[in-house]
């Protein structure tokens, strides 16, 4: 048995990119930042804050939700799976991309009263 599950709570770093592929299917890409606060160890060693950036891919209804309601600075909860893909760049060098394919999304930032997402 194996398990590929990711749970993230983070902030959207840039406006999401949403596009439509064949037959009008929406796909969104969100750059999500997760942070760990720094600390000082007992021996005086200072460990600085650490921020990780994640590329989250959402499809169909979730992508449409992102298009309507998600903006830079919003806080999101994402559950999904890690996907790694590779490609050859213009110089012929193999590059790897790690993405999170979202299974579910929850908007954690409060929204104005006139916006009510139905997730």
XYZ file of C-alpha atoms in Angstrom:
119
model
C 0.000 0.000 0.000
C 1.168 3.545 -0.690
C -0.167 7.021 -0.038
C 0.343 10.270 -1.951
C -1.440 13.000 0.024
C -0.581 16.634 0.611
C -2.312 19.081 2.955
C -1.279 22.737 2.735
C -2.393 25.963 4.371
C -0.790 28.968 2.774
C -1.122 32.320 1.076
C -1.600 32.957 -2.640
C 1.542 34.721 -3.891
C 0.350 36.024 -7.274
C -2.992 36.310 -9.039
C -4.067 32.802 -10.134
C -3.825 31.865 -13.808
C -6.990 30.320 -15.242
C -7.355 29.026 -18.775
C -9.832 26.880 -20.638
C -8.795 23.766 -22.544
C -10.766 21.459 -24.833
C -14.532 21.615 -24.545
C -14.350 24.568 -22.170
C -12.751 22.715 -19.232
C -11.219 25.203 -16.767
C -7.736 24.674 -15.329
C -6.182 26.988 -12.743
C -2.639 27.376 -11.487
C -2.090 28.907 -8.054
C 1.280 29.756 -6.493
C 0.902 29.042 -2.765
C 3.423 30.039 -0.087
C 3.713 28.068 3.140
C 5.931 29.365 5.935
C 7.607 28.024 9.033
C 8.578 30.613 11.623
C 12.214 30.916 12.604
C 13.461 30.094 16.053
C 16.543 30.168 18.231
C 17.893 26.871 19.536
C 19.035 26.435 23.146
C 22.667 26.711 22.007
C 21.953 30.140 20.452
C 21.827 28.982 16.822
C 19.310 31.090 14.918
C 17.172 29.269 12.375
C 15.550 31.811 10.028
C 11.972 31.809 8.751
C 11.505 29.409 5.840
C 9.031 29.837 3.003
C 8.235 27.116 0.487
C 6.470 27.859 -2.806
C 4.044 25.329 -4.253
C 2.413 25.226 -7.669
C -1.159 24.008 -7.239
C -3.207 22.802 -10.226
C -7.008 22.775 -10.026
C -9.491 21.516 -12.627
C -13.108 22.120 -13.610
C -15.408 23.483 -10.856
C -12.491 24.097 -8.494
C -10.718 26.125 -11.201
C -13.902 28.122 -11.793
C -14.119 28.793 -8.030
C -10.517 30.035 -8.107
C -11.286 32.278 -11.080
C -14.201 33.928 -9.245
C -13.001 34.152 -5.657
C -9.224 33.637 -5.197
C -6.765 36.537 -5.332
C -3.203 37.351 -4.341
C -2.875 37.350 -0.544
C -5.807 35.003 0.123
C -5.313 32.119 2.550
C -6.219 28.647 1.231
C -6.389 25.101 2.525
C -5.514 22.583 -0.200
C -5.611 18.794 -0.166
C -4.146 16.930 -3.085
C -1.390 14.777 -4.536
C 2.216 15.444 -5.544
C 2.897 15.074 -9.272
C 6.362 15.324 -10.811
C 6.875 15.832 -14.529
C 9.918 16.486 -16.640
C 10.667 18.301 -19.863
C 13.705 19.234 -21.939
C 14.456 22.956 -21.980
C 15.657 24.905 -25.046
C 19.235 23.796 -24.349
C 18.236 20.126 -24.176
C 18.671 19.981 -20.378
C 16.096 17.832 -18.577
C 14.122 19.890 -16.038
C 11.736 18.661 -13.375
C 8.566 20.320 -12.116
C 6.791 19.363 -8.895
C 3.108 20.298 -8.734
C 0.242 19.685 -6.349
C -2.902 18.405 -8.091
C -5.702 19.573 -5.803
C -8.483 17.212 -4.769
C -10.163 19.854 -2.616
C -9.841 23.537 -1.819
C -11.161 25.606 1.067
C -11.100 29.402 1.118
C -9.874 30.575 4.518
C -9.802 34.334 3.927
C -12.940 36.217 4.905
C -14.808 37.589 1.889
C -17.023 40.660 1.564
C -20.706 39.988 2.273
C -21.634 40.183 -1.434
C -19.311 37.275 -2.313
C -20.462 33.819 -1.240
C -18.487 30.941 -2.788
C -20.288 27.639 -2.969
C -17.453 25.129 -2.644
